[in-house]
GROMACS .gro file of C-alpha atoms in nm:
model
  507
    1MET     CA    1   2.010  -1.295   4.007
    2ASN     CA    2   1.676  -1.459   4.094
    3THR     CA    3   1.518  -1.647   3.793
    4PRO     CA    4   1.257  -1.392   3.658
    5GLN     CA    5   0.901  -1.498   3.670
    6PHE     CA    6   0.890  -1.440   3.281
    7LEU     CA    7   1.220  -1.579   3.110
    8THR     CA    8   1.128  -1.427   2.779
    9VAL     CA    9   0.924  -1.099   2.731
   10GLY     CA   10   0.826  -0.930   2.418
   11ILE     CA   11   0.764  -0.546   2.408
   12VAL     CA   12   0.558  -0.399   2.108
   13GLY     CA   13   0.625  -0.048   2.090
   14THR     CA   14   0.949   0.135   2.167
   15GLY     CA   15   0.833   0.473   2.274
   16ALA     CA   16   0.926   0.590   2.612
   17MET     CA   17   0.706   0.369   2.797
   18GLY     CA   18   0.818   0.059   2.591
   19ARG     CA   19   1.189   0.138   2.635
   20GLY     CA   20   1.130   0.178   3.029
   21ILE     CA   21   0.954  -0.146   3.069
   22ALA     CA   22   1.231  -0.297   2.848
   23GLN     CA   23   1.479  -0.173   3.070
   24LEU     CA   24   1.352  -0.304   3.388
   25ALA     CA   25   1.266  -0.650   3.244
   26ALA     CA   26   1.642  -0.694   3.104
   27GLN     CA   27   1.783  -0.583   3.439
   28ALA     CA   28   1.559  -0.840   3.597
   29GLY     CA   29   1.727  -1.119   3.398
   30SER     CA   30   1.454  -1.149   3.126
   31THR     CA   31   1.541  -1.170   2.758
   32VAL     CA   32   1.364  -0.898   2.601
   33ARG     CA   33   1.243  -0.894   2.220
   34LEU     CA   34   1.174  -0.546   2.101
   35PHE     CA   35   0.907  -0.486   1.821
   36ASP     CA   36   0.816  -0.166   1.655
   37THR     CA   37   0.636  -0.097   1.331
   38GLN     CA   38   0.935   0.153   1.256
   39PRO     CA   39   1.217  -0.075   1.224
   40ASP     CA   40   1.486   0.179   1.300
   41ALA     CA   41   1.288   0.271   1.631
   42ILE     CA   42   1.427  -0.078   1.764
   43GLY     CA   43   1.789   0.008   1.689
   44LYS     CA   44   1.739   0.367   1.844
   45ALA     CA   45   1.591   0.214   2.156
   46GLN     CA   46   1.858  -0.044   2.204
   47ALA     CA   47   2.123   0.225   2.146
   48ALA     CA   48   1.950   0.458   2.405
   49LEU     CA   49   1.925   0.177   2.679
   50GLY     CA   50   2.276   0.077   2.609
   51ALA     CA   51   2.413   0.422   2.641
   52GLN     CA   52   2.217   0.461   2.983
   53TRP     CA   53   2.366   0.126   3.110
   54ASP     CA   54   2.719   0.232   3.007
   55LYS     CA   55   2.693   0.579   3.182
   56LEU     CA   56   2.581   0.411   3.497
   57ALA     CA   57   2.894   0.173   3.459
   58GLU     CA   58   3.095   0.477   3.423
   59LYS     CA   59   2.991   0.623   3.728
   60GLY     CA   60   3.027   0.293   3.917
   61LYS     CA   61   2.655   0.227   3.977
   62LEU     CA   62   2.660  -0.064   3.773
   63THR     CA   63   2.942  -0.309   3.702
   64PRO     CA   64   3.072  -0.327   3.329
   65GLU     CA   65   2.963  -0.715   3.333
   66ALA     CA   66   2.600  -0.634   3.458
   67ALA     CA   67   2.574  -0.346   3.159
   68ALA     CA   68   2.689  -0.590   2.906
   69GLY     CA   69   2.455  -0.864   3.040
   70HIS     CA   70   2.162  -0.625   3.017
   71LYS     CA   71   2.249  -0.526   2.657
   72ALA     CA   72   2.285  -0.886   2.560
   73ARG     CA   73   1.944  -0.956   2.676
   74LEU     CA   74   1.779  -0.683   2.452
   75LYS     CA   75   1.690  -0.844   2.107
   76PRO     CA   76   1.536  -0.687   1.810
   77ALA     CA   77   1.223  -0.866   1.676
   78ALA     CA   78   1.201  -0.784   1.267
   79ALA     CA   79   0.830  -0.905   1.290
   80LEU     CA   80   0.571  -1.014   1.520
   81ALA     CA   81   0.634  -1.382   1.434
   82ASP     CA   82   0.975  -1.318   1.613
   83LEU     CA   83   0.773  -1.285   1.942
   84ALA     CA   84   0.668  -1.661   1.921
   85ASP     CA   85   0.877  -1.794   2.217
   86CYS     CA   86   0.781  -1.506   2.461
   87ASP     CA   87   0.607  -1.612   2.776
   88LEU     CA   88   0.493  -1.260   2.840
   89LEU     CA   89   0.397  -0.973   2.572
   90ILE     CA   90   0.343  -0.633   2.681
   91GLU     CA   91   0.194  -0.389   2.442
   92ALA     CA   92   0.265  -0.020   2.473
   93ILE     CA   93   0.137   0.159   2.180
   94VAL     CA   94  -0.120   0.415   2.079
   95GLU     CA   95  -0.426   0.455   2.304
   96ARG     CA   96  -0.689   0.334   2.044
   97LEU     CA   97  -0.919   0.057   2.088
   98ASP     CA   98  -0.942  -0.074   1.738
   99VAL     CA   99  -0.559  -0.073   1.708
  100LYS     CA  100  -0.481  -0.281   2.038
  101LYS     CA  101  -0.767  -0.520   1.952
  102SER     CA  102  -0.633  -0.591   1.616
  103LEU     CA  103  -0.255  -0.617   1.751
  104PHE     CA  104  -0.371  -0.871   2.037
  105ALA     CA  105  -0.566  -1.105   1.792
  106GLU     CA  106  -0.275  -1.127   1.574
  107LEU     CA  107  -0.050  -1.210   1.870
  108GLU     CA  108  -0.265  -1.463   2.005
  109GLY     CA  109  -0.231  -1.662   1.692
  110ILE     CA  110   0.165  -1.624   1.713
  111VAL     CA  111   0.251  -1.707   2.102
  112GLN     CA  112   0.209  -2.031   2.285
  113PRO     CA  113  -0.127  -2.090   2.434
  114GLY     CA  114   0.026  -2.045   2.787
  115ALA     CA  115   0.185  -1.718   2.721
  116VAL     CA  116   0.036  -1.406   2.906
  117LEU     CA  117  -0.079  -1.105   2.693
  118ALA     CA  118  -0.076  -0.767   2.867
  119THR     CA  119  -0.179  -0.421   2.768
  120ASN     CA  120  -0.009  -0.107   2.912
  121THR     CA  121  -0.332   0.085   2.865
  122SER     CA  122  -0.407   0.380   3.076
  123SER     CA  123  -0.756   0.454   3.006
  124LEU     CA  124  -0.916   0.186   2.812
  125SER     CA  125  -1.122  -0.110   2.911
  126VAL     CA  126  -0.896  -0.435   2.966
  127THR     CA  127  -1.231  -0.629   2.899
  128ALA     CA  128  -1.302  -0.439   2.564
  129ILE     CA  129  -0.950  -0.494   2.448
  130ALA     CA  130  -0.984  -0.887   2.519
  131ALA     CA  131  -1.320  -0.915   2.376
  132GLY     CA  132  -1.227  -1.071   2.048
  133LEU     CA  133  -0.961  -1.302   2.200
  134LYS     CA  134  -1.005  -1.694   2.210
  135ARG     CA  135  -0.814  -1.698   2.541
  136PRO     CA  136  -0.907  -1.407   2.731
  137ALA     CA  137  -0.819  -1.573   3.064
  138ARG     CA  138  -0.457  -1.516   2.964
  139PHE     CA  139  -0.507  -1.138   2.905
  140ALA     CA  140  -0.448  -0.861   3.164
  141GLY     CA  141  -0.394  -0.478   3.217
  142TYR     CA  142  -0.030  -0.397   3.331
  143HIS     CA  143  -0.016  -0.043   3.348
  144PHE     CA  144   0.336   0.129   3.441
  145PHE     CA  145   0.375   0.509   3.450
  146ASN     CA  146   0.621   0.725   3.286
  147PRO     CA  147   0.917   0.764   3.376
  148VAL     CA  148   0.898   0.380   3.425
  149PRO     CA  149   1.229   0.329   3.635
  150LEU     CA  150   1.119   0.614   3.865
  151MET     CA  151   0.745   0.554   3.896
  152LYS     CA  152   0.751   0.264   4.143
  153VAL     CA  153   0.413   0.141   4.107
  154VAL     CA  154   0.228  -0.083   3.825
  155GLU     CA  155  -0.154  -0.138   3.827
  156VAL     CA  156  -0.241  -0.492   3.751
  157ILE     CA  157  -0.599  -0.494   3.607
  158ALA     CA  158  -0.825  -0.830   3.572
  159GLY     CA  159  -1.069  -0.818   3.287
  160LEU     CA  160  -1.407  -0.980   3.342
  161LYS     CA  161  -1.257  -1.328   3.197
  162THR     CA  162  -0.890  -1.290   3.331
  163ASP     CA  163  -0.764  -1.592   3.526
  164PRO     CA  164  -0.653  -1.461   3.880
  165ALA     CA  165  -0.351  -1.649   3.840
  166VAL     CA  166  -0.230  -1.439   3.585
  167CYS     CA  167  -0.254  -1.135   3.780
  168GLU     CA  168  -0.080  -1.301   4.056
  169ALA     CA  169   0.203  -1.391   3.825
  170LEU     CA  170   0.226  -1.029   3.697
  171SER     CA  171   0.232  -0.908   4.048
  172ARG     CA  172   0.519  -1.134   4.149
  173TYR     CA  173   0.706  -1.007   3.827
  174ALA     CA  174   0.652  -0.654   3.919
  175ARG     CA  175   0.820  -0.709   4.250
  176GLN     CA  176   1.108  -0.855   4.047
  177LEU     CA  177   1.128  -0.540   3.832
  178GLY     CA  178   1.165  -0.328   4.168
  179HIS     CA  179   0.811  -0.201   4.146
  180THR     CA  180   0.516  -0.235   4.381
  181PRO     CA  181   0.202  -0.390   4.230
  182VAL     CA  182  -0.155  -0.280   4.299
  183GLN     CA  183  -0.454  -0.475   4.206
  184ALA     CA  184  -0.722  -0.290   4.026
  185GLY     CA  185  -1.068  -0.366   3.893
  186ASP     CA  186  -1.128  -0.277   3.519
  187THR     CA  187  -1.299   0.048   3.556
  188PRO     CA  188  -1.228   0.371   3.385
  189GLY     CA  189  -0.879   0.514   3.483
  190PHE     CA  190  -0.825   0.211   3.702
  191ILE     CA  191  -0.670   0.344   4.031
  192VAL     CA  192  -0.419   0.649   3.979
  193ASN     CA  193  -0.597   0.810   3.692
  194HIS     CA  194  -0.932   0.745   3.839
  195ALA     CA  195  -0.832   0.890   4.183
  196GLY     CA  196  -0.647   1.175   4.026
  197ARG     CA  197  -0.940   1.325   3.854
  198GLY     CA  198  -1.037   1.549   4.164
  199TYR     CA  199  -0.712   1.761   4.169
  200GLY     CA  200  -0.692   1.889   3.829
  201THR     CA  201  -1.069   1.924   3.747
  202GLU     CA  202  -1.174   2.091   4.054
  203ALA     CA  203  -0.878   2.340   4.010
  204LEU     CA  204  -1.008   2.402   3.666
  205ARG     CA  205  -1.361   2.462   3.799
  206ILE     CA  206  -1.190   2.726   4.033
  207ALA     CA  207  -1.011   2.878   3.764
  208GLY     CA  208  -1.331   2.897   3.532
  209GLU     CA  209  -1.526   3.077   3.799
  210SER     CA  210  -1.222   3.343   3.829
  211VAL     CA  211  -1.205   3.277   4.181
  212ALA     CA  212  -0.810   3.299   4.127
  213ASP     CA  213  -0.546   3.280   3.869
  214PHE     CA  214  -0.354   2.958   3.792
  215ALA     CA  215  -0.041   3.071   3.990
  216THR     CA  216  -0.241   3.161   4.285
  217ILE     CA  217  -0.428   2.819   4.285
  218ASP     CA  218  -0.070   2.642   4.245
  219ARG     CA  219   0.042   2.840   4.550
  220ILE     CA  220  -0.246   2.770   4.763
  221LEU     CA  221  -0.251   2.394   4.706
  222LYS     CA  222   0.126   2.350   4.760
  223ASP     CA  223   0.139   2.590   5.065
  224GLN     CA  224  -0.164   2.482   5.247
  225VAL     CA  225  -0.204   2.094   5.162
  226GLY     CA  226   0.176   2.018   5.076
  227PHE     CA  227   0.141   1.910   4.707
  228ARG     CA  228   0.487   1.897   4.531
  229LEU     CA  229   0.331   2.048   4.214
  230GLY     CA  230   0.031   2.277   4.177
  231PRO     CA  231  -0.265   2.131   3.938
  232PHE     CA  232  -0.151   2.383   3.645
  233GLU     CA  233   0.220   2.303   3.701
  234LEU     CA  234   0.124   1.936   3.663
  235PHE     CA  235  -0.085   1.994   3.367
  236ASP     CA  236   0.212   2.171   3.185
  237LEU     CA  237   0.458   1.885   3.291
  238THR     CA  238   0.208   1.615   3.154
  239ALA     CA  239   0.098   1.812   2.867
  240LEU     CA  240  -0.259   1.873   2.771
  241ASP     CA  241  -0.251   1.660   2.467
  242VAL     CA  242  -0.200   1.381   2.702
  243SER     CA  243  -0.435   1.494   2.993
  244HIS     CA  244  -0.717   1.645   2.833
  245PRO     CA  245  -0.815   1.319   2.617
  246VAL     CA  246  -0.795   1.113   2.966
  247MET     CA  247  -1.017   1.332   3.139
  248GLU     CA  248  -1.260   1.313   2.862
  249SER     CA  249  -1.223   0.954   2.834
  250ILE     CA  250  -1.292   0.874   3.198
  251TYR     CA  251  -1.590   1.122   3.192
  252ARG     CA  252  -1.739   0.964   2.882
  253GLN     CA  253  -1.672   0.600   3.008
  254TYR     CA  254  -1.880   0.696   3.341
  255TYR     CA  255  -2.148   0.790   3.127
  256ASP     CA  256  -2.096   1.179   3.202
  257ASP     CA  257  -2.079   1.160   3.563
  258PRO     CA  258  -2.043   1.530   3.690
  259ARG     CA  259  -1.758   1.401   3.935
  260TYR     CA  260  -1.538   1.361   3.623
  261ARG     CA  261  -1.646   1.648   3.424
  262PRO     CA  262  -1.377   1.802   3.205
  263SER     CA  263  -1.313   2.150   3.150
  264VAL     CA  264  -1.362   2.402   2.844
  265ILE     CA  265  -1.039   2.569   2.957
  266THR     CA  266  -0.825   2.251   2.867
  267ALA     CA  267  -1.023   2.188   2.559
  268GLN     CA  268  -0.966   2.542   2.421
  269ARG     CA  269  -0.587   2.536   2.510
  270LEU     CA  270  -0.550   2.197   2.340
  271ALA     CA  271  -0.709   2.330   2.029
  272GLY     CA  272  -0.472   2.626   2.045
  273GLY     CA  273  -0.167   2.413   2.089
  274VAL     CA  274  -0.085   2.546   2.420
  275VAL     CA  275  -0.027   2.222   2.566
  276GLY     CA  276   0.242   2.290   2.815
  277LYS     CA  277   0.626   2.300   2.890
  278LYS     CA  278   0.710   2.071   2.596
  279VAL     CA  279   0.613   2.358   2.354
  280GLY     CA  280   0.721   2.652   2.565
  281GLU     CA  281   0.386   2.741   2.673
  282GLY     CA  282   0.101   2.614   2.876
  283PHE     CA  283  -0.064   2.770   3.191
  284TYR     CA  284   0.286   2.931   3.217
  285ARG     CA  285   0.531   3.053   2.969
  286TYR     CA  286   0.860   2.889   2.965
  287VAL     CA  287   1.208   3.026   2.904
  288ASP     CA  288   1.490   2.768   2.883
  289GLY     CA  289   1.267   2.534   3.050
  290VAL     CA  290   1.178   2.755   3.349
  291ALA     CA  291   0.828   2.881   3.413
  292GLN     CA  292   0.771   3.247   3.416
  293VAL     CA  293   0.563   3.326   3.714
  294ALA     CA  294   0.451   3.661   3.796
  295PRO     CA  295   0.541   3.781   4.153
  296GLU     CA  296   0.279   3.790   4.418
  297LEU     CA  297   0.113   4.116   4.485
  298PRO     CA  298   0.265   4.305   4.791
  299VAL     CA  299   0.119   4.325   5.118
  300PRO     CA  300  -0.118   4.661   5.129
  301GLN     CA  301   0.024   4.922   5.356
  302VAL     CA  302  -0.252   5.003   5.609
  303ASP     CA  303  -0.194   5.276   5.872
  304ASP     CA  304  -0.500   5.177   6.108
  305ILE     CA  305  -0.636   4.834   6.110
  306PRO     CA  306  -0.993   4.839   6.235
  307PRO     CA  307  -1.097   4.614   6.518
  308VAL     CA  308  -1.213   4.250   6.431
  309TRP     CA  309  -1.522   4.055   6.512
  310VAL     CA  310  -1.523   3.685   6.445
  311SER     CA  311  -1.846   3.486   6.355
  312THR     CA  312  -1.952   3.252   6.637
  313ARG     CA  313  -2.017   2.997   6.373
  314ALA     CA  314  -1.656   3.026   6.235
  315ALA     CA  315  -1.440   2.687   6.201
  316ARG     CA  316  -1.153   2.643   6.440
  317ARG     CA  317  -1.289   2.967   6.618
  318ALA     CA  318  -1.068   2.951   6.926
  319GLU     CA  319  -0.780   2.895   6.721
  320LEU     CA  320  -0.877   3.179   6.509
  321LEU     CA  321  -0.911   3.409   6.807
  322GLN     CA  322  -0.571   3.332   6.956
  323LEU     CA  323  -0.427   3.390   6.609
  324LEU     CA  324  -0.562   3.710   6.599
  325LYS     CA  325  -0.418   3.806   6.964
  326ASP     CA  326  -0.086   3.676   6.843
  327LEU     CA  327  -0.103   3.923   6.533
  328GLY     CA  328  -0.180   4.207   6.781
  329ALA     CA  329  -0.547   4.266   6.638
  330ARG     CA  330  -0.808   4.450   6.842
  331ILE     CA  331  -1.079   4.182   6.905
  332GLU     CA  332  -1.429   4.266   6.956
  333THR     CA  333  -1.634   4.034   7.193
  334GLY     CA  334  -1.991   4.155   7.158
  335GLN     CA  335  -2.282   3.957   7.017
  336SER     CA  336  -2.255   4.145   6.693
  337PRO     CA  337  -1.991   4.355   6.529
  338SER     CA  338  -1.968   4.742   6.569
  339PRO     CA  339  -2.027   4.935   6.258
  340GLN     CA  340  -1.654   4.992   6.229
  341ALA     CA  341  -1.544   4.649   6.264
  342LEU     CA  342  -1.367   4.409   6.037
  343THR     CA  343  -1.601   4.105   6.014
  344LEU     CA  344  -1.442   3.766   5.972
  345VAL     CA  345  -1.622   3.433   5.885
  346ALA     CA  346  -1.470   3.084   5.854
  347PRO     CA  347  -1.701   2.869   5.677
  348LEU     CA  348  -1.666   2.509   5.551
  349GLY     CA  349  -1.808   2.462   5.219
  350PHE     CA  350  -2.001   2.779   5.185
  351ASP     CA  351  -1.915   3.107   5.023
  352VAL     CA  352  -1.864   3.418   5.205
  353THR     CA  353  -2.181   3.575   5.049
  354THR     CA  354  -2.406   3.310   5.192
  355VAL     CA  355  -2.273   3.327   5.546
  356ALA     CA  356  -2.293   3.697   5.534
  357VAL     CA  357  -2.672   3.685   5.433
  358VAL     CA  358  -2.761   3.384   5.691
  359GLU     CA  359  -2.578   3.552   5.979
  360ARG     CA  360  -2.695   3.912   5.901
  361LEU     CA  361  -2.378   4.053   5.853
  362ASP     CA  362  -2.270   4.359   5.645
  363PRO     CA  363  -2.117   4.198   5.352
  364ALA     CA  364  -1.925   4.507   5.262
  365ARG     CA  365  -1.708   4.468   5.593
  366THR     CA  366  -1.707   4.081   5.576
  367VAL     CA  367  -1.405   3.888   5.488
  368GLY     CA  368  -1.383   3.481   5.505
  369ILE     CA  369  -1.061   3.279   5.613
  370ASP     CA  370  -1.006   2.921   5.520
  371LEU     CA  371  -0.954   2.719   5.847
  372LEU     CA  372  -1.001   2.361   5.705
  373VAL     CA  373  -0.639   2.300   5.781
  374GLU     CA  374  -0.504   2.447   6.148
  375ASP     CA  375  -0.307   2.746   6.082
  376ALA     CA  376   0.014   2.603   6.246
  377ALA     CA  377   0.025   2.335   5.964
  378THR     CA  378   0.012   2.558   5.655
  379LYS     CA  379   0.279   2.811   5.476
  380ARG     CA  380  -0.010   3.035   5.354
  381ARG     CA  381  -0.315   3.189   5.470
  382VAL     CA  382  -0.632   3.220   5.225
  383LEU     CA  383  -0.865   3.503   5.254
  384ALA     CA  384  -1.205   3.548   5.042
  385THR     CA  385  -1.394   3.843   4.974
  386ASN     CA  386  -1.751   3.871   4.849
  387PRO     CA  387  -1.889   4.088   4.573
  388ALA     CA  388  -1.974   4.387   4.812
  389THR     CA  389  -1.640   4.364   5.046
  390ARG     CA  390  -1.497   4.715   5.061
  391ALA     CA  391  -1.139   4.755   4.940
  392ASP     CA  392  -1.034   4.904   5.262
  393MET     CA  393  -1.161   4.588   5.445
  394ARG     CA  394  -1.006   4.349   5.199
  395ASP     CA  395  -0.639   4.544   5.244
  396ALA     CA  396  -0.671   4.553   5.642
  397ALA     CA  397  -0.731   4.170   5.650
  398HIS     CA  398  -0.464   4.112   5.401
  399ALA     CA  399  -0.231   4.337   5.601
  400LEU     CA  400  -0.338   4.193   5.952
  401PHE     CA  401  -0.284   3.804   5.845
  402ALA     CA  402   0.039   3.900   5.696
  403ARG     CA  403   0.191   4.067   6.009
  404ASP     CA  404   0.411   3.761   6.107
  405GLY     CA  405   0.538   3.716   5.774
  406LYS     CA  406   0.328   3.409   5.660
  407ALA     CA  407   0.210   3.441   5.297
  408VAL     CA  408  -0.149   3.542   5.238
  409SER     CA  409  -0.353   3.501   4.927
  410VAL     CA  410  -0.683   3.686   4.873
  411ILE     CA  411  -0.939   3.548   4.631
  412ARG     CA  412  -1.292   3.591   4.498
  413ASP     CA  413  -1.582   3.456   4.677
  414SER     CA  414  -1.604   3.071   4.636
  415GLY     CA  415  -1.789   2.787   4.798
  416GLY     CA  416  -1.506   2.599   5.002
  417PHE     CA  417  -1.240   2.859   4.897
  418VAL     CA  418  -0.964   2.650   4.707
  419THR     CA  419  -0.834   2.394   4.941
  420GLN     CA  420  -1.151   2.296   5.088
  421ARG     CA  421  -1.296   2.214   4.749
  422VAL     CA  422  -0.994   2.032   4.620
  423VAL     CA  423  -0.936   1.818   4.915
  424ALA     CA  424  -1.294   1.718   4.954
  425THR     CA  425  -1.332   1.648   4.566
  426ILE     CA  426  -1.006   1.404   4.615
  427VAL     CA  427  -1.144   1.249   4.922
  428ASN     CA  428  -1.498   1.197   4.799
  429ILE     CA  429  -1.370   1.039   4.466
  430ALA     CA  430  -1.136   0.801   4.651
  431SER     CA  431  -1.410   0.717   4.893
  432ASP     CA  432  -1.651   0.613   4.597
  433MET     CA  433  -1.362   0.396   4.442
  434CYS     CA  434  -1.360   0.211   4.774
  435GLN     CA  435  -1.740   0.176   4.753
  436GLN     CA  436  -1.736   0.020   4.411
  437ARG     CA  437  -1.446  -0.201   4.507
  438VAL     CA  438  -1.221  -0.075   4.228
  439CYS     CA  439  -0.940  -0.161   4.479
  440THR     CA  440  -0.887  -0.198   4.845
  441PRO     CA  441  -0.821   0.094   5.058
  442LYS     CA  442  -0.458  -0.001   5.119
  443ASP     CA  443  -0.385  -0.049   4.722
  444LEU     CA  444  -0.543   0.279   4.675
  445GLU     CA  445  -0.323   0.484   4.921
  446THR     CA  446  -0.012   0.298   4.796
  447ALA     CA  447  -0.102   0.368   4.411
  448VAL     CA  448  -0.171   0.751   4.476
  449THR     CA  449   0.124   0.815   4.702
  450LEU     CA  450   0.385   0.635   4.458
  451GLY     CA  451   0.184   0.712   4.125
  452LEU     CA  452   0.097   1.090   4.189
  453GLY     CA  453   0.312   1.181   4.469
  454TYR     CA  454   0.038   1.348   4.711
  455PRO     CA  455   0.160   1.427   5.060
  456LEU     CA  456  -0.094   1.180   5.192
  457GLY     CA  457  -0.300   0.930   5.037
  458PRO     CA  458  -0.669   1.036   4.972
  459LEU     CA  459  -0.842   0.842   5.239
  460ALA     CA  460  -0.553   0.942   5.479
  461MET     CA  461  -0.611   1.279   5.371
  462GLY     CA  462  -0.988   1.255   5.467
  463ASP     CA  463  -0.895   1.123   5.805
  464ARG     CA  464  -0.634   1.384   5.861
  465PHE     CA  465  -0.873   1.689   5.788
  466GLY     CA  466  -1.184   1.488   5.945
  467PRO     CA  467  -1.435   1.292   5.736
  468THR     CA  468  -1.729   1.513   5.898
  469ASN     CA  469  -1.564   1.835   5.795
  470VAL     CA  470  -1.516   1.674   5.451
  471LEU     CA  471  -1.890   1.584   5.462
  472GLU     CA  472  -1.983   1.927   5.561
  473VAL     CA  473  -1.768   2.103   5.299
  474LEU     CA  474  -1.941   1.870   5.033
  475PHE     CA  475  -2.296   1.903   5.131
  476ASN     CA  476  -2.261   2.279   5.161
  477LEU     CA  477  -2.095   2.301   4.813
  478GLN     CA  478  -2.393   2.120   4.681
  479THR     CA  479  -2.615   2.400   4.838
  480VAL     CA  480  -2.398   2.679   4.681
  481TYR     CA  481  -2.350   2.515   4.341
  482GLY     CA  482  -2.656   2.282   4.292
  483ASP     CA  483  -2.421   2.048   4.133
  484PRO     CA  484  -2.440   1.669   4.173
  485ARG     CA  485  -2.052   1.660   4.119
  486TYR     CA  486  -2.035   1.739   4.516
  487ARG     CA  487  -2.282   1.453   4.618
  488PRO     CA  488  -2.095   1.246   4.897
  489SER     CA  489  -2.018   0.917   4.843
  490PRO     CA  490  -2.188   0.644   5.071
  491TRP     CA  491  -1.850   0.540   5.169
  492LEU     CA  492  -1.755   0.861   5.327
  493ARG     CA  493  -2.094   0.939   5.442
  494ARG     CA  494  -2.151   0.622   5.648
  495ARG     CA  495  -1.782   0.648   5.798
  496GLY     CA  496  -1.828   1.022   5.884
  497ALA     CA  497  -2.166   0.945   6.053
  498ILE     CA  498  -2.023   0.659   6.294
  499GLY     CA  499  -1.667   0.816   6.330
  500LEU     CA  500  -1.496   0.540   6.142
  501SER     CA  501  -1.148   0.578   5.973
  502LEU     CA  502  -1.192   0.604   5.596
  503LEU     CA  503  -0.913   0.332   5.562
  504HIS     CA  504  -1.134   0.073   5.744
  505GLU     CA  505  -1.243  -0.187   5.535
  506GLU     CA  506  -1.564  -0.390   5.623
  507ALA     CA  507  -1.502  -0.747   5.736
   0.00000   0.00000   0.00000
């Protein structure tokens, strides 16, 4: 075993996060001193970790000698004074600025001057926590994610007065723990919680407009983009008593920037105790830990599908025409649709209503299809009606696009459907993080793919769907909603204008 960067590590707080960090540190060869204000919690943490190592030894994944060594390196600390010999002290306690500041003020008077003090805060300012310290240069953020052994990324955050050598030492230690460090500026949410704002908050806006129900939004984002969990499944997993306060904290710390605006939906559900899987009810109801999801509506039975006319301004028009041919549709090729035709539009960012008005189409016969993502790359097609769309035209479009067995969701009118809105918001927030130099593009991509499990990093996602397409979606969303939430980041706007990858960092 290599000599660990920090020989003796103190952990304050023995909840799931503290235990996870203690486990990694002991496995890396550090002596770990555990402290908690509840004395019995220390023994429980030691017992839980010991049982875990014993089980690994029984399965042959760890030698008995290694398990015994790990357990021997876990030491209880009866008082904060017992942490005096630690060269690294990590706090993993309640997310309250006053409590953290008080703790570190006390710890600074106990440890040696050369010791590093680190906070595992997920949303509070590292600079603010260190504000009352005599040696703020020795203080940094060290943000792990739950479950710590499995989430292989750790954010290393420098406060305004943090010595860069401290961040370098913490980064080296993170690698010894088997994790990937990413360097973050001291901004609200750091990297992962900042970059993750778009996914949940935009999905909540879509649900709040009654565009689609929670399950449909989840299905669309999983099947069209490849997210492993839909936003509402994710909310239920993390629980609203955790995720909603983080949304509010980041929003307030950015002085109510509309990009990060929380939702009344989660505020209300949190107030009502409907917080997620752990209580058996959230956006879904759970029976024996399994979400109860209503089945999708069956494909309508339509005896005679009308001829189809495709807008000349449709996104991926040639691809859409070929798809219609493959599905056996009767395609009209005139400059305008016949009075019987099902009219298809495929806008980027605009809603179906706006397109029907601008193109002087009969809204009663007009249906939209989302083609931000090429059809061959998706498991689901998404159609949108407008308030005047006739039921027979809606059903005909649904039946037609389901002919080859691919899943189809029909939603109410929305600028940017579902996928366009969520993807554009994710890409825009990530672009602005790079504009602010919260982190490097490379660290952003690493943090998000490891910390959030996205199928692509947000900048790679922007490149995948095209920066110019994402810009078009954002500009048109601004027109539809009049909300500065959708204002494009300069990073995205400039790179889109000159055809440059969003991952490109200026010299």
